[in-house]
PDB file of C-alpha atoms in Angstrom:
ATOM      1  CA  MET A   1       0.004  -0.044  -0.050  1.00  0.00           C
ATOM      2  CA  ILE A   2       2.858   2.799   1.135  1.00  0.00           C
ATOM      3  CA  PHE A   3       4.934   1.262  -1.998  1.00  0.00           C
ATOM      4  CA  ALA A   4       1.871   2.016  -4.431  1.00  0.00           C
ATOM      5  CA  LEU A   5       1.501   5.769  -2.892  1.00  0.00           C
ATOM      6  CA  PHE A   6       4.968   6.197  -3.312  1.00  0.00           C
ATOM      7  CA  LYS A   7       5.014   5.442  -6.759  1.00  0.00           C
ATOM      8  CA  LYS A   8       1.973   7.177  -7.429  1.00  0.00           C
ATOM      9  CA  ASN A   9       3.537  10.342  -6.009  1.00  0.00           C
ATOM     10  CA  SER A  10       6.833   9.575  -7.952  1.00  0.00           C
ATOM     11  CA  GLU A  11       4.607   9.386 -11.341  1.00  0.00           C
ATOM     12  CA  MET A  12       2.826  12.682 -10.762  1.00  0.00           C
ATOM     13  CA  GLN A  13       6.230  14.291 -10.123  1.00  0.00           C
ATOM     14  CA  LYS A  14       7.333  13.098 -13.271  1.00  0.00           C
ATOM     15  CA  SER A  15       4.483  14.145 -15.322  1.00  0.00           C
ATOM     16  CA  GLY A  16       4.684  17.541 -13.417  1.00  0.00           C
ATOM     17  CA  LYS A  17       8.229  17.878 -14.557  1.00  0.00           C
ATOM     18  CA  LEU A  18       7.387  16.476 -17.871  1.00  0.00           C
ATOM     19  CA  LYS A  19       4.601  19.237 -17.987  1.00  0.00           C
ATOM     20  CA  GLU A  20       6.913  21.569 -17.109  1.00  0.00           C
ATOM     21  CA  ASN A  21       9.839  20.655 -19.345  1.00  0.00           C
ATOM     22  CA  GLU A  22       6.910  20.986 -22.202  1.00  0.00           C
ATOM     23  CA  ARG A  23       6.090  24.304 -21.020  1.00  0.00           C
ATOM     24  CA  LYS A  24       9.317  25.625 -21.134  1.00  0.00           C
ATOM     25  CA  ARG A  25      10.293  24.080 -24.941  1.00  0.00           C
ATOM     26  CA  ASN A  26       6.620  25.851 -26.016  1.00  0.00           C
ATOM     27  CA  ASP A  27       7.840  29.178 -24.250  1.00  0.00           C
ATOM     28  CA  ASP A  28      11.253  29.055 -25.962  1.00  0.00           C
ATOM     29  CA  LYS A  29       9.345  28.362 -29.496  1.00  0.00           C
ATOM     30  CA  ASN A  30       6.901  31.082 -28.989  1.00  0.00           C
ATOM     31  CA  ASN A  31      10.074  33.391 -28.255  1.00  0.00           C
ATOM     32  CA  SER A  32      11.980  32.403 -30.849  1.00  0.00           C
ATOM     33  CA  ILE A  33       9.334  33.329 -33.221  1.00  0.00           C
ATOM     34  CA  LYS A  34       8.901  36.339 -31.439  1.00  0.00           C
ATOM     35  CA  ASN A  35      12.876  37.048 -31.965  1.00  0.00           C
ATOM     36  CA  ASP A  36      12.312  36.204 -35.837  1.00  0.00           C
ATOM     37  CA  GLU A  37       9.094  38.114 -35.776  1.00  0.00           C
ATOM     38  CA  GLU A  38      11.092  41.358 -34.666  1.00  0.00           C
ATOM     39  CA  GLU A  39      13.865  40.272 -37.158  1.00  0.00           C
ATOM     40  CA  ILE A  40      11.203  40.584 -40.222  1.00  0.00           C
ATOM     41  CA  GLU A  41      10.025  43.482 -39.148  1.00  0.00           C
ATOM     42  CA  LYS A  42      13.169  45.471 -38.834  1.00  0.00           C
ATOM     43  CA  PHE A  43      14.487  43.839 -42.139  1.00  0.00           C
ATOM     44  CA  LEU A  44      11.207  44.955 -43.608  1.00  0.00           C
ATOM     45  CA  GLY A  45      11.616  48.781 -42.285  1.00  0.00           C
ATOM     46  CA  ARG A  46      15.478  48.617 -43.414  1.00  0.00           C
ATOM     47  CA  LEU A  47      13.985  47.749 -47.090  1.00  0.00           C
ATOM     48  CA  GLU A  48      11.660  50.127 -47.080  1.00  0.00           C
ATOM     49  CA  LEU A  49      13.999  52.876 -46.505  1.00  0.00           C
ATOM     50  CA  GLN A  50      16.264  51.459 -49.117  1.00  0.00           C
ATOM     51  CA  ARG A  51      13.516  51.408 -51.811  1.00  0.00           C
ATOM     52  CA  LYS A  52      12.574  55.553 -50.616  1.00  0.00           C
ATOM     53  CA  LEU A  53      16.368  56.388 -50.934  1.00  0.00           C
ATOM     54  CA  LEU A  54      16.338  54.385 -54.600  1.00  0.00           C
ATOM     55  CA  ILE A  55      13.258  56.357 -56.030  1.00  0.00           C
ATOM     56  CA  ASN A  56      14.819  59.857 -54.367  1.00  0.00           C
ATOM     57  CA  PHE A  57      18.365  59.141 -56.402  1.00  0.00           C
ATOM     58  CA  VAL A  58      16.482  57.948 -59.600  1.00  0.00           C
ATOM     59  CA  VAL A  59      14.402  61.104 -59.398  1.00  0.00           C
ATOM     60  CA  ALA A  60      16.978  63.448 -58.347  1.00  0.00           C
ATOM     61  CA  ASP A  61      19.052  61.845 -61.326  1.00  0.00           C
ATOM     62  CA  ALA A  62      16.413  62.504 -63.807  1.00  0.00           C
ATOM     63  CA  LEU A  63      15.949  65.898 -62.806  1.00  0.00           C
ATOM     64  CA  ASP A  64      19.833  66.949 -63.106  1.00  0.00           C
ATOM     65  CA  ASN A  65      19.564  64.898 -66.715  1.00  0.00           C
ATOM     66  CA  ASN A  66      16.062  66.849 -67.560  1.00  0.00           C
ATOM     67  CA  SER A  67      15.078  63.470 -68.470  1.00  0.00           C
ATOM     68  CA  ASP A  68      11.146  62.529 -69.188  1.00  0.00           C
ATOM     69  CA  VAL A  69      11.907  60.343 -66.266  1.00  0.00           C
ATOM     70  CA  ALA A  70      11.091  63.464 -63.892  1.00  0.00           C
ATOM     71  CA  GLU A  71       7.326  63.238 -64.783  1.00  0.00           C
ATOM     72  CA  LEU A  72       7.180  60.576 -62.414  1.00  0.00           C
TER      73      LEU A  72
END
């Protein structure tokens, strides 16, 4: 009887540890996904800035050359 209670208690502790380990793994995955999303947002921001700079460069070059492209 005592052995059965000890065994059940041991199993419950293992189950709790397994659940906690699973929760930690899920948290790590979620943090990794969040970090990836933040990096993607930063990249998209830099990409948008580069796009604007390129447009400004093309327009400025067109104005310097009195090109028809300046009408854009």
